[in-house]
Short mmCIF file of C-alpha atoms and ligand atoms in Angstrom, two decimals:
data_model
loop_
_atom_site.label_atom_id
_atom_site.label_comp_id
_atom_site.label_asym_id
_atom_site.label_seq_id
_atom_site.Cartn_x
_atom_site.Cartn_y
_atom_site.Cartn_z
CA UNK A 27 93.47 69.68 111.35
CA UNK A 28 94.66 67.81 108.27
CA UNK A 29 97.27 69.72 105.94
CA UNK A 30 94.64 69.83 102.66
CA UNK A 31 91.61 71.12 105.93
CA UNK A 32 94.07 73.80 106.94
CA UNK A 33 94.66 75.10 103.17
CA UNK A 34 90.79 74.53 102.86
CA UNK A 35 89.78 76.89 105.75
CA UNK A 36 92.49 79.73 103.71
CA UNK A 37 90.36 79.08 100.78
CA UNK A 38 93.34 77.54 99.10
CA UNK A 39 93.30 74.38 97.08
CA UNK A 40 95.38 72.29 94.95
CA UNK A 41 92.92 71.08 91.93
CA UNK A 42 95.40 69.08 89.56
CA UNK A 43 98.42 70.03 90.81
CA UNK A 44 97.59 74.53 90.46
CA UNK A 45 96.47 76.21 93.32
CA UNK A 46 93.41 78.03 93.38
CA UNK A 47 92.59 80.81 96.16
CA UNK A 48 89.20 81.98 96.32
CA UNK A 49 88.22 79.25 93.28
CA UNK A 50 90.55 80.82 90.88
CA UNK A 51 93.86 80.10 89.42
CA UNK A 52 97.01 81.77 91.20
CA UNK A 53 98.70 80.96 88.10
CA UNK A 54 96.42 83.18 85.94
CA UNK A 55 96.27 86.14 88.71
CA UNK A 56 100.19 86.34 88.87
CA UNK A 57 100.13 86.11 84.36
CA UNK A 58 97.69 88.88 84.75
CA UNK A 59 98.76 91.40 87.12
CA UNK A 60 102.20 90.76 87.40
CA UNK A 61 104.03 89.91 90.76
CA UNK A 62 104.46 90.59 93.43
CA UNK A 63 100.98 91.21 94.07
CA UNK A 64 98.82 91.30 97.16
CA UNK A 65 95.48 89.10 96.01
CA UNK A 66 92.29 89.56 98.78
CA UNK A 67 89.22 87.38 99.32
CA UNK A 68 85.93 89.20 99.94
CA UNK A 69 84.37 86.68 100.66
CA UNK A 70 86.99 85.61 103.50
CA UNK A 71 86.50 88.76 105.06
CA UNK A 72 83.02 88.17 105.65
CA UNK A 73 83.11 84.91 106.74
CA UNK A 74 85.32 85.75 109.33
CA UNK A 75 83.61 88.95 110.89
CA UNK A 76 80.36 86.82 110.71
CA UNK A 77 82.00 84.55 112.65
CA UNK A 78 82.83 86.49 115.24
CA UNK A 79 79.38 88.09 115.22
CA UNK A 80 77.62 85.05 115.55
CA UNK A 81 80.08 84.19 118.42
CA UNK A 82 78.98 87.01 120.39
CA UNK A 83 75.10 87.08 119.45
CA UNK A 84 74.53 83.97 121.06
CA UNK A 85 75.90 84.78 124.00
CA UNK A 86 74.97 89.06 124.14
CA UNK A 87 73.25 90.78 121.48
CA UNK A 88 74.16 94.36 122.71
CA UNK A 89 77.77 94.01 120.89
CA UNK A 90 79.55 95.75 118.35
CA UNK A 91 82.47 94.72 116.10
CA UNK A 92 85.47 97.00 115.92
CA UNK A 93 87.75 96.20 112.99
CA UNK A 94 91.34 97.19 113.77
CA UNK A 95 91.83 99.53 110.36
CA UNK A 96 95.70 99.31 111.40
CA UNK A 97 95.64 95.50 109.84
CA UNK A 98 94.30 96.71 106.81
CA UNK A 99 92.89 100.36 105.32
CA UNK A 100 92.51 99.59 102.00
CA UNK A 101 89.03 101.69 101.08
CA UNK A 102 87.62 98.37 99.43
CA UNK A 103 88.16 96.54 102.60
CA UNK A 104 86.25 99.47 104.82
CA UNK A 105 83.54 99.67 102.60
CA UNK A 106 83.00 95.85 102.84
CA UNK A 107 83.27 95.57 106.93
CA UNK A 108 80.87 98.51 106.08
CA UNK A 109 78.20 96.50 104.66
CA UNK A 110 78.50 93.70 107.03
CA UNK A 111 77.52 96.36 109.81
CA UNK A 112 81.28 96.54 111.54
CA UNK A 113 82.22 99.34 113.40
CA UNK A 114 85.83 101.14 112.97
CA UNK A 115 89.20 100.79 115.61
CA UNK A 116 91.58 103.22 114.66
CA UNK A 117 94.89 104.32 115.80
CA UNK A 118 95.39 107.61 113.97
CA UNK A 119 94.10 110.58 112.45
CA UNK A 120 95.38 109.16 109.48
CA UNK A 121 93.01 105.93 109.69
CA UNK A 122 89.98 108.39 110.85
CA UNK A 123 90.51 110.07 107.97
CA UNK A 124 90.70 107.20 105.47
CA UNK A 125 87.34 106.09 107.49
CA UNK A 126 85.54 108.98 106.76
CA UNK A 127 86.53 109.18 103.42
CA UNK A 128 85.01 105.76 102.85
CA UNK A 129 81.86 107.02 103.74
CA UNK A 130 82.37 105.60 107.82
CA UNK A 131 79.97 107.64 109.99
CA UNK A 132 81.83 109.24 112.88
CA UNK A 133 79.70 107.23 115.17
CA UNK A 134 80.99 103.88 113.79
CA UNK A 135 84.93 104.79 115.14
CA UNK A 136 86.86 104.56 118.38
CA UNK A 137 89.82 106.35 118.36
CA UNK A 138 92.01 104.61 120.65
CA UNK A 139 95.75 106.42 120.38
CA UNK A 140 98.10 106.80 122.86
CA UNK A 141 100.53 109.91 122.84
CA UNK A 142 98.07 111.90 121.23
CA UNK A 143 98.81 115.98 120.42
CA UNK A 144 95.84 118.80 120.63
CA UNK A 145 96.08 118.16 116.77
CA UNK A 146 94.98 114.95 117.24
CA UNK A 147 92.38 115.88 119.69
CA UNK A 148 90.90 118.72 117.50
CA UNK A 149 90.69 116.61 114.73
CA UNK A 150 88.82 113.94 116.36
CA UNK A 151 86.30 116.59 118.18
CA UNK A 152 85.59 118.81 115.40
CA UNK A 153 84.39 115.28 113.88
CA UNK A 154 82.68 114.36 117.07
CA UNK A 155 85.09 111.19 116.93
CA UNK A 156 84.86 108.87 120.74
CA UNK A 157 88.09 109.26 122.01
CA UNK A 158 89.72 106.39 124.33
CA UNK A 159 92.32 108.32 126.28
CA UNK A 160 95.80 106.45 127.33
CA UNK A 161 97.13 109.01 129.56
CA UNK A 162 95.53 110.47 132.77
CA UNK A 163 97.41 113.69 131.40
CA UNK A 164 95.69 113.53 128.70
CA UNK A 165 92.48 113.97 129.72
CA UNK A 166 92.61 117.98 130.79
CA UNK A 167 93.71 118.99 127.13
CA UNK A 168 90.96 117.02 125.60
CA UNK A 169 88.42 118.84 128.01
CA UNK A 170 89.90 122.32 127.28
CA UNK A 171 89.66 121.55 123.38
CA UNK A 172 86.57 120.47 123.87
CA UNK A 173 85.71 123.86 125.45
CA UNK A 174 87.32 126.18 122.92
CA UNK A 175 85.26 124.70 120.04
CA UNK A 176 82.53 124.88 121.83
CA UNK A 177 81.46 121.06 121.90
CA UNK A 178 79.56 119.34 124.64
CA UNK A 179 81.67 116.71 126.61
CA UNK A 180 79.53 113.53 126.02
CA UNK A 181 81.25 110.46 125.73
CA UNK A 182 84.53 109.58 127.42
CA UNK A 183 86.21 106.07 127.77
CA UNK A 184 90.14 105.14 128.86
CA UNK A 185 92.51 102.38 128.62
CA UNK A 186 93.27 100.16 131.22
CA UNK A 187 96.63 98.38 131.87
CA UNK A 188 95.74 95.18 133.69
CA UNK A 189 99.48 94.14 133.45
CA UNK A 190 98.84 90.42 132.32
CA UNK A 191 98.78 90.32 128.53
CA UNK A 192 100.08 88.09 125.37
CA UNK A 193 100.95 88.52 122.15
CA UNK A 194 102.83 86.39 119.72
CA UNK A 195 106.17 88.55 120.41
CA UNK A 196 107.03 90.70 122.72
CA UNK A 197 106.62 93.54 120.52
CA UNK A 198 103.19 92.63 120.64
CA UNK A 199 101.97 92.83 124.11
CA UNK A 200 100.28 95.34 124.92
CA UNK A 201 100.15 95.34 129.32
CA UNK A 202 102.51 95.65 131.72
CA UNK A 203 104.56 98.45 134.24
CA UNK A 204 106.82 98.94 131.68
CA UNK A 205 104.40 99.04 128.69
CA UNK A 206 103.64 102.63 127.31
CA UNK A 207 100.23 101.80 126.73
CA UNK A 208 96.92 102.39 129.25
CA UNK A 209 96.65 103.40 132.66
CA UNK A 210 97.37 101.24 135.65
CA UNK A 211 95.05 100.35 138.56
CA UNK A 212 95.88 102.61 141.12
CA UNK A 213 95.05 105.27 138.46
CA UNK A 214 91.82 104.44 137.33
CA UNK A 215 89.42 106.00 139.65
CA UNK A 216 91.19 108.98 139.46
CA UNK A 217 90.40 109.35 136.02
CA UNK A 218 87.17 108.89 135.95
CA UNK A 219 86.62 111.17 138.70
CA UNK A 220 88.33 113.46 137.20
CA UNK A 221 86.65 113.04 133.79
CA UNK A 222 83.31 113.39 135.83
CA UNK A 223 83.96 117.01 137.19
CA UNK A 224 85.25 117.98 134.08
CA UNK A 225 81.73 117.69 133.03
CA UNK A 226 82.12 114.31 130.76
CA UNK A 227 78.38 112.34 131.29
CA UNK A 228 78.89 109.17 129.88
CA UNK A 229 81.64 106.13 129.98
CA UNK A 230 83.28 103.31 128.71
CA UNK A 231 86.73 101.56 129.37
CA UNK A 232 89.02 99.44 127.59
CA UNK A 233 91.50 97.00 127.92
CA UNK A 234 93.57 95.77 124.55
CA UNK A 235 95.94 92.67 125.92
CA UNK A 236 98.35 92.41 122.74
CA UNK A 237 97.94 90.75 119.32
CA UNK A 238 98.63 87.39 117.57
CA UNK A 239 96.74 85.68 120.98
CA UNK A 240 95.98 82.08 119.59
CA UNK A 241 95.72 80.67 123.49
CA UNK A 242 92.26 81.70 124.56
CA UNK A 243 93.18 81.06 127.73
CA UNK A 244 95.70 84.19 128.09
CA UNK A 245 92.81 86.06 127.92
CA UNK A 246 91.85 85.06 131.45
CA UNK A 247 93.38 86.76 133.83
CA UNK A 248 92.97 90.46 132.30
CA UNK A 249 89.62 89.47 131.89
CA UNK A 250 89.34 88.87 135.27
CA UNK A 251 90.87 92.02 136.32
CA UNK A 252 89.36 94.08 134.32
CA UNK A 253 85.63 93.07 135.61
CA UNK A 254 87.11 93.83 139.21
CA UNK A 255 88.08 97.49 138.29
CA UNK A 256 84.81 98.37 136.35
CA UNK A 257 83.13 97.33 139.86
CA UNK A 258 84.96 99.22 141.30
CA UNK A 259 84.48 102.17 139.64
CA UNK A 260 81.16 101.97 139.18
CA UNK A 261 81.47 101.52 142.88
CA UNK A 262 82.95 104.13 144.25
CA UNK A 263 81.99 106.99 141.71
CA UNK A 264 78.61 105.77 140.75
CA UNK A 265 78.70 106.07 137.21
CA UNK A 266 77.64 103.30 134.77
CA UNK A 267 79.59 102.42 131.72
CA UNK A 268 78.24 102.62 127.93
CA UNK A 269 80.24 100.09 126.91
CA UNK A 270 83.03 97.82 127.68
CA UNK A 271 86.07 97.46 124.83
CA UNK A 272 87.98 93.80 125.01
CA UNK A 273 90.38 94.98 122.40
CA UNK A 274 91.26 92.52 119.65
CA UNK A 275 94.16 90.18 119.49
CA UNK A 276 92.49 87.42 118.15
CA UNK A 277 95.72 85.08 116.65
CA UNK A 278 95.15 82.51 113.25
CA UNK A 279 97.23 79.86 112.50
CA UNK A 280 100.13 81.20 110.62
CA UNK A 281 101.72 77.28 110.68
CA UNK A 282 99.75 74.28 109.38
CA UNK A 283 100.23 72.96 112.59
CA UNK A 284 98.65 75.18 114.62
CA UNK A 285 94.57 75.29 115.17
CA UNK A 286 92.70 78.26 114.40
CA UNK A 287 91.87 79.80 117.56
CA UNK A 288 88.88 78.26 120.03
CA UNK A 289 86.55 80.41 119.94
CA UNK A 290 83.64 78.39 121.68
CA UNK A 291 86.90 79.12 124.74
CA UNK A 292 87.50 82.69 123.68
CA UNK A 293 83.87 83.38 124.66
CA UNK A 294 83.71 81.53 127.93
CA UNK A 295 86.55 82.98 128.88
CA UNK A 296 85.36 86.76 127.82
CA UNK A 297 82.11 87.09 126.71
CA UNK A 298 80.39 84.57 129.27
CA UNK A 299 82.45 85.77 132.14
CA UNK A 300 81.53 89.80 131.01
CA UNK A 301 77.70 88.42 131.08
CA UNK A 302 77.61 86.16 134.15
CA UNK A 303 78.66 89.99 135.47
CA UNK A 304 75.92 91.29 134.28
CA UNK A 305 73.77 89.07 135.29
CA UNK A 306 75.54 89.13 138.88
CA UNK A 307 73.99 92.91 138.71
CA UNK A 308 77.44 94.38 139.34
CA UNK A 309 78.31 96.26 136.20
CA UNK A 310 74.87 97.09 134.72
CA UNK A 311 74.14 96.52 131.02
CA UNK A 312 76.95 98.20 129.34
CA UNK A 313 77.85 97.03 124.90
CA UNK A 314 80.43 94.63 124.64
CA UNK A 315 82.84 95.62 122.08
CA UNK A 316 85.72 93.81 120.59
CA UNK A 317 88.17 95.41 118.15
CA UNK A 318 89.93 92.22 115.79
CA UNK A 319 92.01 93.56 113.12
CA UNK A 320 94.10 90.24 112.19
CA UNK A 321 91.51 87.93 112.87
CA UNK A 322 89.47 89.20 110.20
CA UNK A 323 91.74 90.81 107.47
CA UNK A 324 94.70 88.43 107.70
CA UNK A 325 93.92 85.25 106.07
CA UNK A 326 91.84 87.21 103.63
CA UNK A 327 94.87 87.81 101.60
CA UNK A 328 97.57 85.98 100.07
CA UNK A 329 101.23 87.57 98.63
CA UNK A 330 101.83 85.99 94.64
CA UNK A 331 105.23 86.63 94.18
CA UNK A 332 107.78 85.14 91.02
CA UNK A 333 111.09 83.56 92.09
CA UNK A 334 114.00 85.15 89.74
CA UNK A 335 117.11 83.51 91.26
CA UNK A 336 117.61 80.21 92.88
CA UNK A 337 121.22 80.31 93.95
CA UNK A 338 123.27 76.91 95.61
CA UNK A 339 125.92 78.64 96.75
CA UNK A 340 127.94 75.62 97.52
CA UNK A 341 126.41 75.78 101.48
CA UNK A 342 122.67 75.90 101.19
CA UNK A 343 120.14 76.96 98.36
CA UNK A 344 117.99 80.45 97.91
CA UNK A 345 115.27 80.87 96.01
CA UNK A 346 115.46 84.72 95.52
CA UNK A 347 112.01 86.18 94.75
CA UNK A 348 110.37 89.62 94.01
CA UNK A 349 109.06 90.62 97.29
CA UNK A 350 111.28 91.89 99.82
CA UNK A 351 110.95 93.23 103.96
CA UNK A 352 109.49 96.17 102.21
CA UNK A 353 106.66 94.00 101.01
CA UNK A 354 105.54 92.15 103.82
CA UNK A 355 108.08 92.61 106.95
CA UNK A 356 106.48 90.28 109.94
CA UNK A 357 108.74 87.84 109.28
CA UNK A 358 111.96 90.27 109.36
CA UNK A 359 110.65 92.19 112.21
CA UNK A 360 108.86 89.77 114.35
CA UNK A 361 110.58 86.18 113.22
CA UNK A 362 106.86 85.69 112.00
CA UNK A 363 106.33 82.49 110.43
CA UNK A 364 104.29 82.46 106.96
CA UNK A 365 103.81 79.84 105.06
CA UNK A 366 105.26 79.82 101.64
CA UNK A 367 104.09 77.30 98.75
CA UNK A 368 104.02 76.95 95.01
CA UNK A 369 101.26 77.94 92.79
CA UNK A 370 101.97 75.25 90.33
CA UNK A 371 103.23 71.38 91.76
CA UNK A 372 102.80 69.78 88.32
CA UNK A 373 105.93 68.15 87.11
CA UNK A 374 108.01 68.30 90.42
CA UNK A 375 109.07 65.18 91.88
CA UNK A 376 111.98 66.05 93.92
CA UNK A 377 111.79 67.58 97.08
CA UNK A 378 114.92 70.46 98.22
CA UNK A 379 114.82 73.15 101.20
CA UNK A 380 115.28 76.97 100.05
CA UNK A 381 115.90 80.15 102.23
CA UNK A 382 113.62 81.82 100.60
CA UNK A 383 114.79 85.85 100.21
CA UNK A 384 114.07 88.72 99.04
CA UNK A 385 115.59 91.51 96.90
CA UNK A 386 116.09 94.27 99.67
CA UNK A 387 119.80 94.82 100.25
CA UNK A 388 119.87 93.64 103.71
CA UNK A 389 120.83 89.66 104.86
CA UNK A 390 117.72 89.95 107.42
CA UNK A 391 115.78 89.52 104.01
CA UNK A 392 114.23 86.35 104.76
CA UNK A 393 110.85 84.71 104.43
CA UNK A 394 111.67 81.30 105.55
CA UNK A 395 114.28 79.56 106.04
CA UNK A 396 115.15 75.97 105.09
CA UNK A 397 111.87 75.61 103.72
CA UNK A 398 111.06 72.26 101.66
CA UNK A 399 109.68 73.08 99.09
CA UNK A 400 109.18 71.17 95.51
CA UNK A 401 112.30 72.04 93.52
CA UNK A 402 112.12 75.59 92.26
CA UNK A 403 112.87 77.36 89.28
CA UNK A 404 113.25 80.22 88.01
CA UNK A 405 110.18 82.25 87.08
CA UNK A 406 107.67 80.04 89.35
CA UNK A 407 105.28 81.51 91.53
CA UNK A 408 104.98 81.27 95.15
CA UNK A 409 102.38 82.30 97.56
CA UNK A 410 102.94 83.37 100.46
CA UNK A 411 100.30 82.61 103.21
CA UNK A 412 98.10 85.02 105.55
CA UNK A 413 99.54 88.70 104.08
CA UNK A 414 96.18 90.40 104.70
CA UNK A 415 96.77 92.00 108.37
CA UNK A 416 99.94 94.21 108.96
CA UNK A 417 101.05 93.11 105.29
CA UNK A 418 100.27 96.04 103.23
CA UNK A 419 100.10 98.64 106.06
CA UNK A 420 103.50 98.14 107.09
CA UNK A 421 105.06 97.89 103.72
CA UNK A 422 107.15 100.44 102.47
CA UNK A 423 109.54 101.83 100.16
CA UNK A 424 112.49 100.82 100.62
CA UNK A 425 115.25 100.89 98.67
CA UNK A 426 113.30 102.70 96.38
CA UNK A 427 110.86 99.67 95.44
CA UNK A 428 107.41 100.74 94.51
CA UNK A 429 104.86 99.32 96.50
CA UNK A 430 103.02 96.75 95.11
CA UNK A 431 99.22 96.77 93.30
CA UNK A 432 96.23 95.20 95.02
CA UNK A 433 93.59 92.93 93.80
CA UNK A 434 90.30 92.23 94.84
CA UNK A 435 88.37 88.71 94.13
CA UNK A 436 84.38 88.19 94.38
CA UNK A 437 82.81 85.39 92.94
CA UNK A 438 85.35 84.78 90.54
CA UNK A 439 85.96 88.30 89.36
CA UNK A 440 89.17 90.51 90.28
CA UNK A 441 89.27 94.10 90.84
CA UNK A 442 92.26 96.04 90.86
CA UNK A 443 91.51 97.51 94.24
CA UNK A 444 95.34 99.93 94.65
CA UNK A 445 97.12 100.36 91.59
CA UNK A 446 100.77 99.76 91.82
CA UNK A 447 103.35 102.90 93.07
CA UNK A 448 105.19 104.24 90.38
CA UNK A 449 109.27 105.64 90.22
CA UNK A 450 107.17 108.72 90.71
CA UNK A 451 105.41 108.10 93.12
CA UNK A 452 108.93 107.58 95.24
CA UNK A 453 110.04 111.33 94.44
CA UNK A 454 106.72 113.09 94.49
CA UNK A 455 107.19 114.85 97.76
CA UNK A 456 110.69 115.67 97.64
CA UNK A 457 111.87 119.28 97.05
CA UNK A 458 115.57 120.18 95.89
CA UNK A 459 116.20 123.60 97.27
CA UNK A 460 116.97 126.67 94.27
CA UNK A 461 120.55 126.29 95.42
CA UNK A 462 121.06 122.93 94.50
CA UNK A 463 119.60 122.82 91.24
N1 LLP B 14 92.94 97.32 119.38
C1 LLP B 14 94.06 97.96 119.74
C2 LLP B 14 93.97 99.06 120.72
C3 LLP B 14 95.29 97.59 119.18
O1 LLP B 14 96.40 98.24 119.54
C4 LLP B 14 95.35 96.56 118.21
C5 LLP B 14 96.63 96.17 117.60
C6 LLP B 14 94.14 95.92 117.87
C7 LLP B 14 92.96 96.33 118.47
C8 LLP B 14 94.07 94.82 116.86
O2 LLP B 14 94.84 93.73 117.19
P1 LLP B 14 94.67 92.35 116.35
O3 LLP B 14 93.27 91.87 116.57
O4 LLP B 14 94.93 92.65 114.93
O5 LLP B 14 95.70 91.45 116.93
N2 LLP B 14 102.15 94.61 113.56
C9 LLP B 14 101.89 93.51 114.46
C10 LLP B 14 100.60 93.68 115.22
C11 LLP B 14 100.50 94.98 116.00
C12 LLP B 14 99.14 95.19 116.60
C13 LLP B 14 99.00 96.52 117.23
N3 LLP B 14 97.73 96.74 117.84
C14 LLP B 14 101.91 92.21 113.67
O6 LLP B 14 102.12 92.23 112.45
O7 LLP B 14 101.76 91.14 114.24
#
């Protein structure tokens, strides 16, 4: 794909030298709210959970769409995955609860944990919540709290570990012996048997590989496994499963020079393979879910930020700008690459690279480094690529930096969607004991 195709399929655009996102004017969104600023497409995230839905309706129309809420809770975003008819991954009690308050029925979540307390587990049965257990020691304490409050053990499903996974760091894969997460083979018909004489009546398993997977073809090999152990469960206990949970993990291309992902592949590989099973009459006719959080959320939103500072400092240039880690910290945590460019190219001629930094107090501060850029100044605008999954959730903070507003565009108009944290906001849980005051 072609640089000016690959800013295209972003929704971004140079038209006379500004650049538009969404058809409007960064230039005018960063004069209007301020920087930095997280700025999110509607219409993105539509276009990319109808993709995926169309991917899987030609191939198996008993599917659902999970959206990973971990990528992305803001209440604006739920209610529009809402409306397209997705269904809801979460992680937490937390995210349940931001589901529900969006107006989420309980029967459009999965609550796949992992080290989860009887807290958790009350909360998610007094709300008749699906829980996708992690932990064959898990799955007594759910049954007991099940009993005391008196609810009928329906639906069950757990996690399986098939030990090949991916993930665009190792942070980010999610199988293996020494991963925390899911249960391993030799395990797995235990805990369904198990599950069974604790008087659960219906199934469905799960398998979530890792995240940031832009090779289709590293889905193979779990996929393969996993079809082997729902066999041979289904096998030797005779149950039949409800559904059967791919996870997410669908990658985009964070670099210009990488494709998006195949998914014509992605769906040989796991929805054709998960049919042709069906079809083979081995694992009945269970749903096909898949739970995408960053496939869906993350290009939807772009990070405006001002640059205050360009510094030559004799060895090599900054351009100091006002988002920091606390912002948006893949690329301090992970070594994540997002793109950086200007919002305005008129008048620039020359050419220079920049580390471009941030304003936390910490060297590891870094968006890019040596990136060439068109020479900065201070008080341009950058944007800074992809921000929508992992960007606001794992912001923060630190050193006492109020967390940035959100905005909201839809043909052509923009909503303030999360107003901007104030210095009060910072102190507002904080007690000083009598003695100190
Ligand atoms: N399902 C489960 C059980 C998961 O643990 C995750 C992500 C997903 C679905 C969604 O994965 P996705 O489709 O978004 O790749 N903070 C990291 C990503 C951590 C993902 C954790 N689990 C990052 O910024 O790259």
């Amino acid at each position: 794909m072609n640089y000016v195709d690959w800013l295209n399929y972003k929704d971004l655009e140079y038209r006379q030298g500004i650049l538009y996102f969404a058809n409007l004017n960064t230039l005018d969104i960063a004069e209007k709210y301020g920087t930095p600023i997280y700025v999110i497409n509607e219409q993105m995230i539509r276009k990319r959970y109808k993709e995926l839905k169309y991917m899987l309706n030609l191939v198996y129309k008993k599917n659902r769409i999970y959206f990973a809420v971990k990528s992305n809770t803001n209440l604006a975003i739920l209610k529009i995955l809402s409306s397209e008819g997705s269904y809801f991954d979460c992680s937490s009690t937390g995210e349940i609860y931001t589901c529900l308050k969006s107006g989420i029925p309980p029967d459009r979540i999965i609550y796949t944990g992992n080290m989860f307390t009887d807290q958790d587990f009350e909360f998610s049965v007094k709300q008749d919540i699906l829980v996708n257990l992690d932990s064959f020691s898990q799955l007594k304490r759910l049954a007991k709290i099940y009993e005391k409050l008196e609810k009928e053990k329906i639906l069950i499903s757990f996690r399986y570990n098939p030990e090949f996974g991916a993930g665009h760091h190792p942070h980010t894969i999610t199988t293996g012996k020494d991963i925390k997460f899911g249960i391993l083979e030799h395990q797995m018909v235990k805990v369904y048997s198990k599950a069974k004489e604790l008087g659960f009546k219906k199934f469905g398993i799960h398998q979530h590989i890792g995240s940031g997977i832009i090779e289709a073809n590293d889905y193979e090999m779990p996929v393969e496994k996993f079809l082997i152990i729902i066999e041979k469960i289904i096998k030797e206990l005779g149950i039949h499963f409800e559904f059967v949970d791919f996870g997410g993990g669908l990658g985009i291309p964070y670099h210009p020079e990488t494709d998006p992902l195949d998914l014509n592949r992605y769906s040989d590989i796991v929805i054709k393979k998960f049919k042709e099973s069906i079809e083979n009459g081995e694992i009945g006719e269970p749903c096909i879910f898949i739970e995408p959080g960053r496939y869906i959320s993350a290009e939807s939103s772009i990070l405006l930020t001002q640059v205050n500072t360009i510094k030559d400092n004799g060895f090599k240039l900054f351009a100091g700008i006002d988002a920091g880690f606390n912002t948006l910290i893949r690329p301090t945590l992970y070594g994540s690459y997002h793109h950086i460019i200007v919002c305005d190219e008129r008048d620039k001629e020359e050419n220079s690279k920049y580390d471009i930094v941030g304003p936390i107090c910490e060297s590891g501060d870094i968006f890019g480094k040596e990136r060439v850029l068109p020479e900065l100044s201070e008080g341009d605008y950058l944007t800074i690529l992809d921000a929508g999954a992992y960007g606001f959730t794992m912001s923060s903070p630190y050193n006492s930096r109020p967390r940035p507003a959100e905005i909201l565009i839809n043909d052509g108009n923009t909503f303030k969607i999360r107003e901007e944290e104030t210095y009060d906001d910072l102190l507002r849980n904080q007690i000083v004991p009598d003695y100190l005051k």
